[in-house]
Amino acid sequence: MRDFAYARAGTPESAVGTLADPGTSVIAGGTELLNWFRLGIAAADRVVDIGSLDELRGIAMDGDDLRVGALATLNEIGEHPLVTRTAGALASACLQAASAQIRNRATIGGNVLQRTRCPYFRAEEPLPWPCNKRDPGSGCASLAGQHERQAIFGWTRDCVAVQPSDPAVALAMLDAQAEVLGPAGPRTIPMREFHLTQREAAEAGQPMRETRLEPCELITGYRLPASADGQAYVKVRERASYEYAIVSAAASVRLDEARAAGARGQGAAGAREQRIAAARVALGSVAQRPWRLTAAEAELPGTPLTREALIPVIERAMADAAPLPENGFKVTMARNAAVRALLTAGGAS
């Protein structure tokens, strides 16, 4: 155990000020940071607690936007009527994360910053194998080892890990903005761009960087457009609780109202004629960031809301998937999750 000093921040600005010291870490719920300390992933000389900052709490409407404070817990978000009504995919993603006990502590600000669950990365020190995230330049043991759960998009030979956050997938699909505070003041980062794939990080000259958040910045909340569209979050995992996704998908669907009205008048046969007016879809646990299927979103308007019609659209949008030797099944699984999320969001499943 490594000793560290502990202090409570009085304001968000004072918390940001402490981050100028690279030996300082911020703690909120603590469900991830304490694991990093235990495993040797991170160490700190000083831990600054932001858990008592009321400015970072709250879930409320601000004009046409829903604002969620960074210290809102996953259970608070998942059960809040404003979230379930205007951002149902986010509510569902939060309630499918972790366990009920952890969701009572885990914050939405910390959840999107969690590190990969790659078993080679999550091992206790001293590491018995290479891992570029833990020991830069040592190599990636997963590349030639166990990689069934690893990336099918955006990976490099330096790292094949995925980002495991459930809420991050919903936030990216919903076009949420992360509100962050740094030494230069506040700014926003689109959640669909917040995380970096290994390829994007390498192209920026920082191959092990995982997010666009700067070291001295703090997430203070999220802002997302309130939506009346149908939404869904589908999580495929080996057990129903306290398990990370093998793949996941978040989707929103707006139906063509004129066609939908006609379909309702025709009963079950007419339901097959429902068509999509607009849709958004993002995949999770397939890359080191949520993976928006923008090509599918451009093609989906006018598409019938049926499995048979949706499958080829999603397959074309996933044509650039590059699975590893042992995780090709994730391509099919992710396609099916996306189709299921769209059907559920549109009320056809």
Tab-separated table of C-alpha atoms in Angstrom:
chain	number	residue	atom	x	y	z
A	1	MET	CA	0.000	0.000	0.000
A	2	ARG	CA	1.337	3.394	-0.951
A	3	ASP	CA	0.502	6.291	1.371
A	4	PHE	CA	-1.144	9.406	-0.032
A	5	ALA	CA	-2.464	12.687	1.314
A	6	TYR	CA	-6.221	13.349	1.257
A	7	ALA	CA	-8.107	16.629	0.877
A	8	ARG	CA	-11.616	17.791	0.032
A	9	ALA	CA	-12.141	20.311	-2.730
A	10	GLY	CA	-14.193	23.377	-1.815
A	11	THR	CA	-15.078	24.345	-5.393
A	12	PRO	CA	-14.704	22.858	-8.874
A	13	GLU	CA	-12.106	25.544	-9.621
A	14	SER	CA	-10.001	24.574	-6.600
A	15	ALA	CA	-10.175	20.929	-7.650
A	16	VAL	CA	-8.909	21.860	-11.118
A	17	GLY	CA	-6.117	23.874	-9.532
A	18	THR	CA	-4.803	20.820	-7.701
A	19	LEU	CA	-4.523	18.861	-10.962
A	20	ALA	CA	-1.559	20.977	-12.038
A	21	ASP	CA	0.434	18.591	-9.826
A	22	PRO	CA	0.769	15.315	-11.791
A	23	GLY	CA	0.860	13.429	-8.492
A	24	THR	CA	-2.749	14.404	-7.718
A	25	SER	CA	-5.818	12.312	-8.494
A	26	VAL	CA	-9.476	13.276	-8.144
A	27	ILE	CA	-11.911	10.905	-6.462
A	28	ALA	CA	-15.720	10.973	-6.591
A	29	GLY	CA	-17.471	7.614	-6.105
A	30	GLY	CA	-14.144	5.807	-5.971
A	31	THR	CA	-15.383	2.602	-7.595
A	32	GLU	CA	-12.691	2.784	-10.303
A	33	LEU	CA	-9.834	4.843	-8.853
A	34	LEU	CA	-9.381	2.557	-5.840
A	35	ASN	CA	-9.099	-0.426	-8.177
A	36	TRP	CA	-6.367	1.400	-10.088
A	37	PHE	CA	-4.458	1.924	-6.856
A	38	ARG	CA	-4.890	-1.706	-5.826
A	39	LEU	CA	-3.654	-3.084	-9.130
A	40	GLY	CA	-0.833	-0.595	-9.588
A	41	ILE	CA	-2.430	0.982	-12.680
A	42	ALA	CA	-2.167	4.379	-11.006
A	43	ALA	CA	-0.544	5.885	-7.932
A	44	ALA	CA	-1.034	9.271	-6.321
A	45	ASP	CA	0.747	11.390	-3.774
A	46	ARG	CA	-2.475	13.290	-3.118
A	47	VAL	CA	-6.167	12.450	-3.581
A	48	VAL	CA	-8.666	15.300	-3.824
A	49	ASP	CA	-12.278	14.399	-3.034
A	50	ILE	CA	-14.913	16.227	-5.124
A	51	GLY	CA	-17.823	14.212	-3.743
A	52	SER	CA	-19.231	17.078	-1.679
A	53	LEU	CA	-19.429	19.626	-4.510
A	54	ASP	CA	-23.133	20.322	-4.940
A	55	GLU	CA	-22.380	22.294	-8.123
A	56	LEU	CA	-21.608	18.988	-9.827
A	57	ARG	CA	-24.866	17.315	-8.821
A	58	GLY	CA	-28.386	17.475	-10.159
A	59	ILE	CA	-30.504	16.355	-13.089
A	60	ALA	CA	-32.695	19.051	-14.624
A	61	MET	CA	-34.024	20.534	-17.835
A	62	ASP	CA	-32.231	23.637	-19.101
A	63	GLY	CA	-34.321	24.962	-21.957
A	64	ASP	CA	-34.580	22.164	-24.505
A	65	ASP	CA	-31.589	20.323	-23.064
A	66	LEU	CA	-31.300	17.774	-20.303
A	67	ARG	CA	-28.367	18.502	-18.003
A	68	VAL	CA	-26.863	15.770	-15.853
A	69	GLY	CA	-24.266	16.658	-13.234
A	70	ALA	CA	-21.026	14.720	-13.169
A	71	LEU	CA	-21.679	13.514	-9.601
A	72	ALA	CA	-25.089	12.025	-10.408
A	73	THR	CA	-24.880	8.317	-9.671
A	74	LEU	CA	-25.825	5.675	-12.200
A	75	ASN	CA	-28.877	4.648	-10.163
A	76	GLU	CA	-30.016	8.258	-9.796
A	77	ILE	CA	-29.830	8.734	-13.554
A	78	GLY	CA	-31.428	5.410	-14.411
A	79	GLU	CA	-34.410	6.038	-12.140
A	80	HIS	CA	-34.936	9.763	-12.745
A	81	PRO	CA	-38.211	10.536	-14.570
A	82	LEU	CA	-36.650	13.287	-16.695
A	83	VAL	CA	-34.026	10.859	-17.974
A	84	THR	CA	-36.427	7.996	-18.585
A	85	ARG	CA	-38.739	10.365	-20.496
A	86	THR	CA	-36.199	12.270	-22.617
A	87	ALA	CA	-33.092	10.034	-22.723
A	88	GLY	CA	-34.342	6.513	-22.201
A	89	ALA	CA	-31.279	4.867	-23.709
A	90	LEU	CA	-29.088	6.584	-21.129
A	91	ALA	CA	-31.372	5.483	-18.278
A	92	SER	CA	-31.287	1.904	-19.530
A	93	ALA	CA	-27.508	1.920	-20.012
A	94	CYS	CA	-26.971	3.185	-16.471
A	95	LEU	CA	-29.219	0.522	-14.944
A	96	GLN	CA	-27.519	-2.258	-16.898
A	97	ALA	CA	-24.056	-1.257	-15.659
A	98	ALA	CA	-22.246	-2.992	-12.797
A	99	SER	CA	-24.383	-4.025	-9.791
A	100	ALA	CA	-27.012	-2.171	-7.779
A	101	GLN	CA	-24.544	-1.534	-4.954
A	102	ILE	CA	-21.883	-0.123	-7.263
A	103	ARG	CA	-24.454	1.992	-9.133
A	104	ASN	CA	-25.289	3.670	-5.816
A	105	ARG	CA	-21.701	4.964	-5.653
A	106	ALA	CA	-20.481	5.161	-9.238
A	107	THR	CA	-20.843	8.590	-10.857
A	108	ILE	CA	-21.514	9.392	-14.496
A	109	GLY	CA	-18.434	11.619	-14.513
A	110	GLY	CA	-16.160	8.806	-13.451
A	111	ASN	CA	-17.857	6.029	-15.393
A	112	VAL	CA	-16.898	7.344	-18.829
A	113	LEU	CA	-13.278	7.609	-17.664
A	114	GLN	CA	-12.963	3.983	-16.603
A	115	ARG	CA	-10.129	2.048	-18.179
A	116	THR	CA	-10.349	-1.082	-20.293
A	117	ARG	CA	-11.217	-4.433	-18.716
A	118	CYS	CA	-8.526	-6.202	-20.785
A	119	PRO	CA	-7.215	-8.947	-18.463
A	120	TYR	CA	-3.623	-8.221	-19.432
A	121	PHE	CA	-4.067	-4.574	-18.435
A	122	ARG	CA	-5.999	-5.346	-15.223
A	123	ALA	CA	-3.364	-7.657	-13.738
A	124	GLU	CA	-1.676	-6.809	-10.440
A	125	GLU	CA	1.886	-5.558	-10.391
A	126	PRO	CA	4.427	-6.774	-11.262
A	127	LEU	CA	3.003	-7.546	-14.671
A	128	PRO	CA	4.005	-11.014	-15.918
A	129	TRP	CA	3.438	-10.009	-19.564
A	130	PRO	CA	3.826	-6.989	-21.862
A	131	CYS	CA	1.179	-4.258	-21.924
A	132	ASN	CA	1.811	-0.963	-23.676
A	133	LYS	CA	-0.748	0.847	-21.526
A	134	ARG	CA	1.037	-0.167	-18.335
A	135	ASP	CA	4.594	-0.323	-19.670
A	136	PRO	CA	4.900	1.706	-22.906
A	137	GLY	CA	6.972	0.005	-25.544
A	138	SER	CA	6.689	-3.472	-24.025
A	139	GLY	CA	4.128	-4.770	-26.528
A	140	CYS	CA	0.547	-6.029	-26.445
A	141	ALA	CA	0.104	-9.516	-24.994
A	142	SER	CA	-3.535	-9.651	-26.075
A	143	LEU	CA	-2.677	-9.329	-29.757
A	144	ALA	CA	-1.322	-12.891	-29.870
A	145	GLY	CA	-3.109	-14.036	-26.709
A	146	GLN	CA	-6.695	-13.903	-25.497
A	147	HIS	CA	-8.549	-11.299	-27.517
A	148	GLU	CA	-12.080	-12.633	-27.914
A	149	ARG	CA	-13.527	-9.520	-26.236
A	150	GLN	CA	-11.231	-7.000	-27.890
A	151	ALA	CA	-11.715	-4.420	-30.638
A	152	ILE	CA	-13.002	-4.921	-34.150
A	153	PHE	CA	-12.618	-1.241	-35.105
A	154	GLY	CA	-9.793	1.278	-34.745
A	155	TRP	CA	-7.178	-0.923	-33.077
A	156	THR	CA	-3.454	-0.988	-33.793
A	157	ARG	CA	-0.759	-3.542	-33.104
A	158	ASP	CA	0.148	-1.501	-30.025
A	159	CYS	CA	-3.223	-2.140	-28.348
A	160	VAL	CA	-6.501	-3.916	-29.120
A	161	ALA	CA	-8.488	-2.984	-25.993
A	162	VAL	CA	-12.049	-1.631	-25.905
A	163	GLN	CA	-13.728	1.073	-23.817
A	164	PRO	CA	-16.242	-0.694	-21.511
A	165	SER	CA	-18.541	2.137	-20.353
A	166	ASP	CA	-22.258	1.532	-20.935
A	167	PRO	CA	-23.425	5.151	-20.408
A	168	ALA	CA	-20.755	6.426	-22.810
A	169	VAL	CA	-22.404	4.509	-25.668
A	170	ALA	CA	-25.796	6.064	-24.958
A	171	LEU	CA	-24.282	9.534	-24.527
A	172	ALA	CA	-22.491	9.246	-27.875
A	173	MET	CA	-25.669	8.095	-29.610
A	174	LEU	CA	-27.675	10.942	-28.063
A	175	ASP	CA	-25.193	13.604	-29.255
A	176	ALA	CA	-24.421	14.613	-25.680
A	177	GLN	CA	-21.771	17.179	-24.845
A	178	ALA	CA	-19.417	16.720	-21.916
A	179	GLU	CA	-18.967	19.960	-19.986
A	180	VAL	CA	-15.424	20.214	-18.682
A	181	LEU	CA	-13.535	22.744	-16.600
A	182	GLY	CA	-9.831	23.433	-16.901
A	183	PRO	CA	-7.261	26.103	-16.131
A	184	ALA	CA	-8.378	28.049	-19.211
A	185	GLY	CA	-12.040	27.883	-18.172
A	186	PRO	CA	-15.009	25.780	-19.313
A	187	ARG	CA	-15.409	24.056	-22.657
A	188	THR	CA	-17.442	21.215	-24.144
A	189	ILE	CA	-16.424	17.968	-25.840
A	190	PRO	CA	-18.908	16.018	-27.993
A	191	MET	CA	-19.298	12.574	-26.423
A	192	ARG	CA	-19.111	10.912	-29.828
A	193	GLU	CA	-15.543	12.311	-30.014
A	194	PHE	CA	-14.616	12.194	-26.329
A	195	HIS	CA	-12.791	8.852	-26.503
A	196	LEU	CA	-10.029	8.035	-28.968
A	197	THR	CA	-9.397	4.822	-30.826
A	198	GLN	CA	-5.834	3.554	-30.798
A	199	ARG	CA	-5.516	4.583	-34.447
A	200	GLU	CA	-6.737	8.125	-33.739
A	201	ALA	CA	-4.378	8.426	-30.770
A	202	ALA	CA	-1.427	7.167	-32.815
A	203	GLU	CA	-2.183	9.633	-35.602
A	204	ALA	CA	-2.107	12.403	-32.986
A	205	GLY	CA	1.326	11.230	-31.820
A	206	GLN	CA	0.077	9.953	-28.427
A	207	PRO	CA	-0.572	6.238	-29.017
A	208	MET	CA	-1.669	5.454	-25.455
A	209	ARG	CA	-3.983	8.438	-25.003
A	210	GLU	CA	-7.602	7.368	-24.478
A	211	THR	CA	-9.673	10.594	-24.306
A	212	ARG	CA	-9.654	14.227	-25.400
A	213	LEU	CA	-9.834	15.349	-21.763
A	214	GLU	CA	-6.652	17.186	-20.836
A	215	PRO	CA	-4.750	16.141	-17.666
A	216	CYS	CA	-5.772	19.296	-15.780
A	217	GLU	CA	-9.449	19.177	-16.774
A	218	LEU	CA	-12.462	17.954	-14.806
A	219	ILE	CA	-15.819	16.777	-16.152
A	220	THR	CA	-18.555	18.876	-14.529
A	221	GLY	CA	-21.615	17.498	-16.326
A	222	TYR	CA	-23.321	16.525	-19.559
A	223	ARG	CA	-25.803	18.307	-21.746
A	224	LEU	CA	-27.952	16.449	-24.247
A	225	PRO	CA	-30.896	17.436	-26.429
A	226	ALA	CA	-34.166	16.172	-24.959
A	227	SER	CA	-35.803	13.772	-27.385
A	228	ALA	CA	-39.242	12.229	-27.785
A	229	ASP	CA	-37.893	9.574	-30.172
A	230	GLY	CA	-38.088	5.953	-29.142
A	231	GLN	CA	-34.833	4.755	-27.586
A	232	ALA	CA	-33.212	1.521	-26.490
A	233	TYR	CA	-29.964	0.158	-25.113
A	234	VAL	CA	-29.098	-3.477	-25.767
A	235	LYS	CA	-26.283	-5.107	-23.798
A	236	VAL	CA	-25.039	-8.569	-24.723
A	237	ARG	CA	-23.167	-10.195	-21.837
A	238	GLU	CA	-22.515	-13.572	-20.315
A	239	ARG	CA	-24.705	-12.948	-17.269
A	240	ALA	CA	-27.476	-10.504	-16.469
A	241	SER	CA	-25.788	-8.535	-13.681
A	242	TYR	CA	-22.349	-7.267	-12.696
A	243	GLU	CA	-20.859	-8.047	-16.087
A	244	TYR	CA	-19.327	-5.998	-18.863
A	245	ALA	CA	-20.689	-6.095	-22.384
A	246	ILE	CA	-19.297	-8.347	-25.061
A	247	VAL	CA	-21.039	-5.930	-27.403
A	248	SER	CA	-23.760	-3.339	-26.891
A	249	ALA	CA	-25.866	-0.977	-28.976
A	250	ALA	CA	-27.790	2.215	-28.290
A	251	ALA	CA	-30.389	3.474	-30.747
A	252	SER	CA	-33.077	6.083	-31.211
A	253	VAL	CA	-35.816	5.874	-33.831
A	254	ARG	CA	-38.414	8.319	-35.105
A	255	LEU	CA	-41.065	6.709	-37.251
A	256	ASP	CA	-42.654	8.192	-40.335
A	257	GLU	CA	-45.858	9.396	-38.672
A	258	ALA	CA	-47.961	9.401	-41.838
A	259	ARG	CA	-47.015	5.820	-42.604
A	260	ALA	CA	-47.317	4.815	-38.941
A	261	ALA	CA	-50.865	6.154	-38.745
A	262	GLY	CA	-51.811	4.180	-41.819
A	263	ALA	CA	-50.118	1.093	-40.468
A	264	ARG	CA	-52.022	1.289	-37.197
A	265	GLY	CA	-55.251	1.334	-39.135
A	266	GLN	CA	-54.264	-1.867	-40.922
A	267	GLY	CA	-53.459	-3.879	-37.781
A	268	ALA	CA	-50.667	-6.467	-37.688
A	269	ALA	CA	-50.263	-6.532	-41.451
A	270	GLY	CA	-49.887	-2.770	-41.537
A	271	ALA	CA	-47.276	-2.825	-38.783
A	272	ARG	CA	-44.902	-4.397	-41.282
A	273	GLU	CA	-45.153	-1.203	-43.344
A	274	GLN	CA	-43.793	1.115	-40.670
A	275	ARG	CA	-40.789	3.030	-41.937
A	276	ILE	CA	-38.059	4.975	-40.209
A	277	ALA	CA	-38.009	8.755	-40.527
A	278	ALA	CA	-34.735	9.237	-38.618
A	279	ALA	CA	-32.474	7.075	-36.507
A	280	ARG	CA	-29.214	7.099	-34.592
A	281	VAL	CA	-27.206	4.074	-33.532
A	282	ALA	CA	-23.922	3.489	-31.719
A	283	LEU	CA	-22.075	0.304	-30.825
A	284	GLY	CA	-20.228	-0.349	-27.578
A	285	SER	CA	-17.330	-2.651	-26.633
A	286	VAL	CA	-16.207	-2.880	-30.262
A	287	ALA	CA	-13.543	-0.150	-30.120
A	288	GLN	CA	-11.774	2.125	-27.677
A	289	ARG	CA	-14.655	4.558	-28.158
A	290	PRO	CA	-18.388	4.236	-28.816
A	291	TRP	CA	-18.771	3.525	-32.517
A	292	ARG	CA	-21.461	5.583	-34.268
A	293	LEU	CA	-22.779	3.921	-37.408
A	294	THR	CA	-23.100	7.169	-39.349
A	295	ALA	CA	-23.384	5.433	-42.708
A	296	ALA	CA	-26.375	3.483	-41.425
A	297	GLU	CA	-27.945	6.637	-40.003
A	298	ALA	CA	-27.762	8.246	-43.443
A	299	GLU	CA	-29.374	5.226	-45.089
A	300	LEU	CA	-32.053	4.359	-42.519
A	301	PRO	CA	-34.625	7.092	-43.322
A	302	GLY	CA	-37.322	5.419	-45.415
A	303	THR	CA	-36.201	1.922	-44.416
A	304	PRO	CA	-38.950	-0.447	-43.183
A	305	LEU	CA	-38.720	-1.212	-39.487
A	306	THR	CA	-38.101	-4.915	-39.981
A	307	ARG	CA	-35.172	-7.172	-39.215
A	308	GLU	CA	-34.909	-8.182	-42.847
A	309	ALA	CA	-34.603	-4.573	-44.015
A	310	LEU	CA	-32.289	-3.430	-41.221
A	311	ILE	CA	-29.681	-6.197	-41.418
A	312	PRO	CA	-28.171	-5.210	-44.801
A	313	VAL	CA	-28.084	-1.532	-43.788
A	314	ILE	CA	-26.127	-2.320	-40.631
A	315	GLU	CA	-23.860	-4.755	-42.459
A	316	ARG	CA	-22.904	-2.102	-44.989
A	317	ALA	CA	-22.182	0.367	-42.184
A	318	MET	CA	-19.916	-2.202	-40.519
A	319	ALA	CA	-18.051	-3.174	-43.678
A	320	ASP	CA	-14.790	-1.703	-42.342
A	321	ALA	CA	-14.747	-3.956	-39.264
A	322	ALA	CA	-11.343	-5.612	-38.812
A	323	PRO	CA	-11.763	-8.480	-36.357
A	324	LEU	CA	-8.848	-10.294	-34.785
A	325	PRO	CA	-8.407	-14.035	-35.379
A	326	GLU	CA	-10.536	-15.040	-32.376
A	327	ASN	CA	-13.232	-12.350	-32.223
A	328	GLY	CA	-14.870	-12.429	-35.639
A	329	PHE	CA	-18.104	-13.464	-33.902
A	330	LYS	CA	-18.337	-9.914	-32.518
A	331	VAL	CA	-19.081	-8.575	-36.002
A	332	THR	CA	-22.249	-10.662	-36.239
A	333	MET	CA	-23.112	-10.104	-32.589
A	334	ALA	CA	-22.725	-6.327	-32.891
A	335	ARG	CA	-24.816	-6.284	-36.072
A	336	ASN	CA	-27.579	-8.201	-34.325
A	337	ALA	CA	-27.413	-5.943	-31.251
A	338	ALA	CA	-27.764	-2.853	-33.453
A	339	VAL	CA	-30.744	-4.344	-35.286
A	340	ARG	CA	-32.370	-5.345	-32.015
A	341	ALA	CA	-31.810	-1.878	-30.532
A	342	LEU	CA	-33.395	-0.235	-33.581
A	343	LEU	CA	-36.382	-2.575	-33.508
A	344	THR	CA	-36.870	-2.023	-29.782
A	345	ALA	CA	-36.522	1.747	-30.089
A	346	GLY	CA	-39.095	1.728	-32.882
A	347	GLY	CA	-41.530	-0.378	-30.869
A	348	ALA	CA	-41.285	-3.414	-33.140
A	349	SER	CA	-39.592	-5.741	-30.658
